[in-house]
Coordinates of C-alpha atoms in Angstrom, one line a residue:
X1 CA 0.0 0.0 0.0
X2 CA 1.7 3.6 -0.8
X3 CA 2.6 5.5 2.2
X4 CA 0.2 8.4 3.2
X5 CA 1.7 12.0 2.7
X6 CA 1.1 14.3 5.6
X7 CA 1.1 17.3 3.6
X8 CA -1.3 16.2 1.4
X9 CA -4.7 15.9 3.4
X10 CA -7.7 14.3 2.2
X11 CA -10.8 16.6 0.9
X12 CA -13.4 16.7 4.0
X13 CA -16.5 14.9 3.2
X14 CA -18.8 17.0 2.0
X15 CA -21.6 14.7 4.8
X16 CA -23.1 16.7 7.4
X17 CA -24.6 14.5 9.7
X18 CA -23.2 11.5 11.7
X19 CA -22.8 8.2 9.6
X20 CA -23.6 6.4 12.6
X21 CA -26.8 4.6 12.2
X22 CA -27.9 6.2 15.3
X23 CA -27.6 9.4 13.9
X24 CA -30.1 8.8 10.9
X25 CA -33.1 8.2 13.6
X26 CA -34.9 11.2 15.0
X27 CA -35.4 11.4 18.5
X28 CA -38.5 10.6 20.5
X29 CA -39.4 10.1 24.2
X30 CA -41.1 7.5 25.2
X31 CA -42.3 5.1 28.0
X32 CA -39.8 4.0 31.1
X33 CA -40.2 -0.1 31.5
X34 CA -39.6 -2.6 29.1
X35 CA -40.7 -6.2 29.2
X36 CA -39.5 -9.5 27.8
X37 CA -41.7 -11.2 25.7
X38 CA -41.8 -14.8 24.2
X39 CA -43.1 -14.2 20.3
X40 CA -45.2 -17.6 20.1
X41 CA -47.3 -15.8 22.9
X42 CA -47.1 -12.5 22.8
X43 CA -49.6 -10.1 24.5
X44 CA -51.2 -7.5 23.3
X45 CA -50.1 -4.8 26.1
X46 CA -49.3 -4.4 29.6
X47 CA -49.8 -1.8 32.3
X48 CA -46.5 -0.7 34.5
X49 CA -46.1 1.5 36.8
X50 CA -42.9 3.6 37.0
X51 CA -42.8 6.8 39.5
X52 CA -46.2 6.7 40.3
X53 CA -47.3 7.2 36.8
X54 CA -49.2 4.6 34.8
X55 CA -48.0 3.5 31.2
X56 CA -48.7 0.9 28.7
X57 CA -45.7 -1.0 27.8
X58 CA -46.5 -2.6 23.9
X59 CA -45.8 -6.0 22.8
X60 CA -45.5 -6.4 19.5
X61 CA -46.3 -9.7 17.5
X62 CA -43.2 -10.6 15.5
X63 CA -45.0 -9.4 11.8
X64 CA -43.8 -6.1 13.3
X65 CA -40.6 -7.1 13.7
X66 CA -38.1 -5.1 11.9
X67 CA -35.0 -6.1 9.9
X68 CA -32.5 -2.5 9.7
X69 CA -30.0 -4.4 11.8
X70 CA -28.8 -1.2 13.7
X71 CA -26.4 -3.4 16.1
X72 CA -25.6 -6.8 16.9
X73 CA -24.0 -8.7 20.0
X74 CA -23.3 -12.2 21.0
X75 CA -23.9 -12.5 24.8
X76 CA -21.7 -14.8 27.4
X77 CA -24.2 -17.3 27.2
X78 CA -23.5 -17.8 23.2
X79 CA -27.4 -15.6 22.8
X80 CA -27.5 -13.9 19.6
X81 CA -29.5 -10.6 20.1
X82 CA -30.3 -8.1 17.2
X83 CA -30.7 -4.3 17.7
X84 CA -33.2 -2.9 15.5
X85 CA -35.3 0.5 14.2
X86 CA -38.0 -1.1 16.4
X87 CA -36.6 -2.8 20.0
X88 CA -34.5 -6.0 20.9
X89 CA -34.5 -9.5 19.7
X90 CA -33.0 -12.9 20.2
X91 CA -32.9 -15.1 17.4
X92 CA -32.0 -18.7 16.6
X93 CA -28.4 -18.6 15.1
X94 CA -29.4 -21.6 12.9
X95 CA -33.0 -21.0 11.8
X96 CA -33.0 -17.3 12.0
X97 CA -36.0 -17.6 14.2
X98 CA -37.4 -14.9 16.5
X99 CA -37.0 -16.5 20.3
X100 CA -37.8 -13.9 22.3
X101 CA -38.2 -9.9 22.5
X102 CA -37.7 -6.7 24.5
X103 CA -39.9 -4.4 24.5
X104 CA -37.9 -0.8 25.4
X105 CA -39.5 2.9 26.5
X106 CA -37.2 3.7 23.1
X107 CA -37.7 1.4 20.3
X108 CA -34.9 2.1 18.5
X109 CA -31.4 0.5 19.2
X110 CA -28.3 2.2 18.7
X111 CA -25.2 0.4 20.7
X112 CA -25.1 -2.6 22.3
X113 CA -22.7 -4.0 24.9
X114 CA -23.1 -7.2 27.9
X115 CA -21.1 -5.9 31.5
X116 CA -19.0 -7.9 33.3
X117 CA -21.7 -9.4 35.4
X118 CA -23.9 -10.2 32.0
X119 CA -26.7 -7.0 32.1
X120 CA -27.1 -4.9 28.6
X121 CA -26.5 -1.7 28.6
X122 CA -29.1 -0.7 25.4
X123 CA -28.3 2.6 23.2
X124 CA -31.4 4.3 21.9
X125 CA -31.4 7.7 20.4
X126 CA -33.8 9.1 23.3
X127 CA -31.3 7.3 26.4
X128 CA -29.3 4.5 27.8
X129 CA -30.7 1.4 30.1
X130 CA -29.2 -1.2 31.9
X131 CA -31.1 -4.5 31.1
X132 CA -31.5 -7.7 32.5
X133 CA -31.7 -9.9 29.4
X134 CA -33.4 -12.9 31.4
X135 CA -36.5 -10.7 32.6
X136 CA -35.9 -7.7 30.3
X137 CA -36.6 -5.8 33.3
X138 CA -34.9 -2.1 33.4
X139 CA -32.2 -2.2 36.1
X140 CA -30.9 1.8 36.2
X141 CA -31.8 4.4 33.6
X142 CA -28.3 6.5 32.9
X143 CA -29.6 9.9 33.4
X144 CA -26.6 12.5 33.7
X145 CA -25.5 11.9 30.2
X146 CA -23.7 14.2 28.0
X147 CA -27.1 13.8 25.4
X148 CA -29.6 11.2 25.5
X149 CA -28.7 10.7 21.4
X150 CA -26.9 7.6 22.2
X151 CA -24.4 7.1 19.2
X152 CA -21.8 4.2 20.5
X153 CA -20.8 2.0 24.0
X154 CA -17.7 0.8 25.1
X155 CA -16.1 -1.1 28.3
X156 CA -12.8 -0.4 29.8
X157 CA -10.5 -3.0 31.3
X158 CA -11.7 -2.0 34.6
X159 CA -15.2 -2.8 33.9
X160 CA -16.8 0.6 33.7
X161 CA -19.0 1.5 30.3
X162 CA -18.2 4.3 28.2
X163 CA -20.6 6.3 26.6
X164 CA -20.6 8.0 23.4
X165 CA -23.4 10.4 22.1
X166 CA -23.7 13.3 19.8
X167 CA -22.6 15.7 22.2
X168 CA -19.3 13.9 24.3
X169 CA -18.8 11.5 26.1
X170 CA -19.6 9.9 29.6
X171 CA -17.6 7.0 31.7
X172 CA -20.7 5.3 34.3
X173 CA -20.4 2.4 36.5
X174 CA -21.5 -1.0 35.6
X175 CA -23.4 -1.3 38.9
X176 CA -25.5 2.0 39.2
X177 CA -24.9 4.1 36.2
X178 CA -23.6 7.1 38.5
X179 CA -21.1 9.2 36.5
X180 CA -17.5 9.2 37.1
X181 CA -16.3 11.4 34.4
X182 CA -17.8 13.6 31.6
X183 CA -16.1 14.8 28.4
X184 CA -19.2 16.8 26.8
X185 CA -16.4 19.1 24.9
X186 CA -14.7 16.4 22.7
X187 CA -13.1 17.2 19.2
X188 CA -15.6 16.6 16.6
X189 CA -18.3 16.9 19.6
X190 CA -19.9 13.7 18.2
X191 CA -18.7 10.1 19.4
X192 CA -19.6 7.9 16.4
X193 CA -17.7 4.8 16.9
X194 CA -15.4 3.8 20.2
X195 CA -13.1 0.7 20.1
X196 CA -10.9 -0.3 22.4
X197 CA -7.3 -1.1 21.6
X198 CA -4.9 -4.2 22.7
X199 CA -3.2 -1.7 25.3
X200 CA -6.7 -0.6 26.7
X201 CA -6.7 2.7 25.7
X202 CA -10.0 4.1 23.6
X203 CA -9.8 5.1 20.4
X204 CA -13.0 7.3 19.5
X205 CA -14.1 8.4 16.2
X206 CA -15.8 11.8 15.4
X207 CA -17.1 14.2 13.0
X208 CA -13.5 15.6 12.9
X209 CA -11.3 13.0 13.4
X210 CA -10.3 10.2 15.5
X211 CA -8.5 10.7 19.1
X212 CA -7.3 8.3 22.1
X213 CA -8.3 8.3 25.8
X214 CA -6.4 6.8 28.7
X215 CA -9.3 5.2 30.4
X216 CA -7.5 5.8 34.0
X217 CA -7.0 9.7 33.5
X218 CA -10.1 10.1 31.1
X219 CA -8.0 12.5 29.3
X220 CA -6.9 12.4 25.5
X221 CA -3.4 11.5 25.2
X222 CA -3.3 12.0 21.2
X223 CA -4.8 12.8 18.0
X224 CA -4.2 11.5 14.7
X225 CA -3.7 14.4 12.5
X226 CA -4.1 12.7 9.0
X227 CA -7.6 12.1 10.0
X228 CA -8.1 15.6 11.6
X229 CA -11.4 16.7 9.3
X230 CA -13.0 13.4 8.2
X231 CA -15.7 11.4 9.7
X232 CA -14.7 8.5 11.4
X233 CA -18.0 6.3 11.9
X234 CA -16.2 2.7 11.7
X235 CA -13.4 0.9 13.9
X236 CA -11.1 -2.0 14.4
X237 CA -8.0 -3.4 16.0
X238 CA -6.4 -6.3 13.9
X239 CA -4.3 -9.1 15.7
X240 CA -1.5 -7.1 15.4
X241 CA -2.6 -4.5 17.5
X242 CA -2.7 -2.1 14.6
X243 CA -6.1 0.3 14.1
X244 CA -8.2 0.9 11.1
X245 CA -10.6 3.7 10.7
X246 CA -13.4 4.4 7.9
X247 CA -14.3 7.5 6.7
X248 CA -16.7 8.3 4.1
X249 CA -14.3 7.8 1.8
X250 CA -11.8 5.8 2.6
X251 CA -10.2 3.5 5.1
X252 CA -6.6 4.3 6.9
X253 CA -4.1 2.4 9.0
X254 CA -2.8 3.5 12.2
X255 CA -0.2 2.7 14.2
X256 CA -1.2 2.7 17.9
X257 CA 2.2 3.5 19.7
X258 CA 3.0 6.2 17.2
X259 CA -0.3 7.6 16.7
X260 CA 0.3 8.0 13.0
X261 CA -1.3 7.3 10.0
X262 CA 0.3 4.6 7.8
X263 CA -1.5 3.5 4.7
X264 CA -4.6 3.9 3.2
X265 CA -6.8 1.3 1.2
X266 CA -6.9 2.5 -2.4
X267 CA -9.2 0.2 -3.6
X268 CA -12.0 1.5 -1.5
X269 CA -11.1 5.3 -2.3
X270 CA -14.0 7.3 -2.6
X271 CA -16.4 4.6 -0.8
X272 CA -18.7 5.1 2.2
X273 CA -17.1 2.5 4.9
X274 CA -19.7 2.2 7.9
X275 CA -18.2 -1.1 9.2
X276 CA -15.4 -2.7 9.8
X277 CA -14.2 -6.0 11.1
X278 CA -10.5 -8.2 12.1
X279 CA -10.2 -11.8 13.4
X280 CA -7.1 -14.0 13.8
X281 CA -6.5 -14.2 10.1
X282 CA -5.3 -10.6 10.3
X283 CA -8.1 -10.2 7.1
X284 CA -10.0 -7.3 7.4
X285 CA -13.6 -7.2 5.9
X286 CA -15.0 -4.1 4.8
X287 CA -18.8 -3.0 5.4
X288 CA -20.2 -0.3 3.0
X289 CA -23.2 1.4 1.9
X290 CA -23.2 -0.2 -1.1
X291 CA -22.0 -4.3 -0.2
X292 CA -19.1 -6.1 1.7
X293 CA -15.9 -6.9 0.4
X294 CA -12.7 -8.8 2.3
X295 CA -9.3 -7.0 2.0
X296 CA -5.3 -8.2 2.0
X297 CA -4.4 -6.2 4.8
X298 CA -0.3 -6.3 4.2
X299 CA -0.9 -5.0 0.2
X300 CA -4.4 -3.2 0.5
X301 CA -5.9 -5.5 -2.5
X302 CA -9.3 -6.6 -2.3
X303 CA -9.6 -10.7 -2.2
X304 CA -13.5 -10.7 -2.4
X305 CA -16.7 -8.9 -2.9
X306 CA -19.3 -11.1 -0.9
X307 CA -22.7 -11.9 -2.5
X308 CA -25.9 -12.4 -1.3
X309 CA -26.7 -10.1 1.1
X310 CA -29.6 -9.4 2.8
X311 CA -29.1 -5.6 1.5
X312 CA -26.3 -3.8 0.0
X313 CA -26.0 -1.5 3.1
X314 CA -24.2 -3.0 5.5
X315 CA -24.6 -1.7 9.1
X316 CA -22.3 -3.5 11.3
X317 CA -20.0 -6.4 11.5
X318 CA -19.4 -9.0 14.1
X319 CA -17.3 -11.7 14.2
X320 CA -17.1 -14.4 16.8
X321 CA -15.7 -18.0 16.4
X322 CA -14.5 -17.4 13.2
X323 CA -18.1 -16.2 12.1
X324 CA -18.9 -13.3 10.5
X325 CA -22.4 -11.7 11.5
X326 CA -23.4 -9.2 8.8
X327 CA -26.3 -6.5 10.1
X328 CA -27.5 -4.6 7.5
X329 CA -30.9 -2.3 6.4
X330 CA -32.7 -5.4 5.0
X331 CA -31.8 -8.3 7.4
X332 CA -28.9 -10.0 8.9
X333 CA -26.2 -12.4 6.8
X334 CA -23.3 -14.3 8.1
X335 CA -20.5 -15.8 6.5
X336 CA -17.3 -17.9 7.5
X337 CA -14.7 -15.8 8.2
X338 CA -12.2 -18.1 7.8
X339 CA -12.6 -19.0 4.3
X340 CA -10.9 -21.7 1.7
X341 CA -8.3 -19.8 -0.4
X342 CA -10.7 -21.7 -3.4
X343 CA -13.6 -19.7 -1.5
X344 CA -12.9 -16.4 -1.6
X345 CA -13.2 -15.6 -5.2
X346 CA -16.9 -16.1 -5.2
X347 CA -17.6 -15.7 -1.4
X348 CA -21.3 -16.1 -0.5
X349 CA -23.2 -15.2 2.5
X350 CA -26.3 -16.9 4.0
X351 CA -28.9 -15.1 5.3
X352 CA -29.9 -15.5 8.6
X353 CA -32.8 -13.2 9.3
X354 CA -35.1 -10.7 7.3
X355 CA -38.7 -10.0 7.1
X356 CA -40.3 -10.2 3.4
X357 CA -42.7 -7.5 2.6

């Protein structure tokens, strides 16, 4: 891959908004309880009571189900939940079934991420809430949040979550969502993306750039000026230890001890990268608005372009045990991320989930 040129800086995107899924929704207040649900007996509705006030908590059947995968986790307990436009599902991994569904005061997800002690904390853009997956029962509410436009999550090595909206950032504890630090005044004012590095430090992606915190100090130690002025809305840390970033336009190497930018990927020049993903191979797949490909990371050449999608616009990556989970705005795909070399030329994906009109 050529060498980047620090004199020569790339022409700011001429987007406007957050390429964050989160920031396409608009944002709307809503009830405070949510319920689990199984979806071969759902009911119609059911009355809660949350500070003194009466509210009607809706169940919905799973033809409402919706299938713009907005975020995806695999829990502890090997439980593959789906974030959507319209709540929280748990699906078969084999059959693609609906199993079960939570029902939140927010319908629509934004950032998931399981705690040490196995509660969800659920990103909506109207608020953050702490979930017991097994009842679906709200645990704590985070309240003193820099907005309630929730826009990414993240856990530190000590355990406490990291919260990134469209105004700054917030560090809470795992236990009570209290608030141990606030950075409401962050370049690029807009967390889109937060990944955590093989050091522990977080690497945080914004409207103008991308930055690192030391989790300890919750202070930036450095900012990557190649990538001062794009929009970073997608990140990962190969095997290696070394970070990639996507832009609107491109995707860039950095090295994490120097803080510079190394390479670029020329074959993607010019496309919108939402997603990106690394497992032990050291390959790095590529989520776009327009499909998924799989890249060489050591000469920047593109192996494959994957086919059979659910929809072209891919939302989020996953991998886990050398699976790749595909989330995009028409279903969820996966595919085996550790391919034959006689694969990869014509790479397929299977869906897994999607809801025909």
């Amino acid at each position: 891959m050529p060498q980047l040129n620090a004199s020569k800086a790339i022409a700011k995107t001429a987007l406007a908004i957050t390429a964050n899924i989160a920031s396409l929704f608009v944002v709307s207040y809503g009830l405070n309880n949510a319920e689990a649900i199984n979806i071969n007996n759902p009911t119609p509705q059911q009355e809660t009571t949350t500070g003194g006030s009466k509210a009607l908590v809706t169940v919905r059947p799973s033809s409402n189900f919706d299938s713009r995968i907005s975020a995806t986790l695999l829990d502890s307990r090997d439980r593959l939940w789906l974030g959507t436009w319209q709540g929280l599902i748990q699906i078969d991994q084999l059959t693609g079934k609906a199993i079960s569904s939570i029902s939140l005061p927010n319908s629509t997800v934004t950032a998931l991420l399981e705690d040490n002690r196995g509660f969800f904390w659920v990103g909506t853009t109207s608020g953050l809430y702490q979930i017991s997956p097994s009842s679906g029962k709200i645990e704590n509410i985070a309240i003193q949040l820099s907005s309630s436009r929730i826009l990414s999550l993240a856990m530190d090595r000590a355990g406490f979550i990291w919260v990134g909206t469209d105004q700054g950032i917030t560090r809470i504890s795992p236990y009570n969502a209290e608030t141990y630090a606030r950075l409401p005044n962050i370049p690029g004012t807009a967390a889109n993306v937060m990944q955590i590095d093989n050091a522990g430090n977080i690497w945080v992606g914004t409207l103008n750039g991308l930055f690192k915190i030391n989790p300890g100090t919750a202070k930036i130690t450095a900012r990557i000026p190649f990538v001062s002025g794009q929009i970073v809305q997608a990140l990962t840390v190969d095997p290696s230890g070394t970070v990639w970033a996507g832009t609107p336009r491109n995707v860039i190497e950095i090295n994490p001890k120097t803080n510079k930018a190394i390479a670029r990927i020329n074959t993607v020049t010019g496309r919108d990268i939402v997603a990106l993903a690394s497992d032990k191979s050291g390959e790095l797949w590529i989520g776009m608005r327009d499909g998924l490909v799989l890249a060489n990371t050591y000469n920047g050449e593109i192996t494959s372009f994957i086919s059979n999608l659910p929809h072209s616009s891919v939302v989020n990556l996953l991998i886990s045990e050398h699976q790749l989970w595909i989330g995009t705005m028409g279903g969820l795909g996966k595919i085996n991320a550790k391919l034959k070399k006689s694969e990869i030329p014509n790479a397929t994906a299977t869906v897994i989930y999607t809801i025909q009109k």
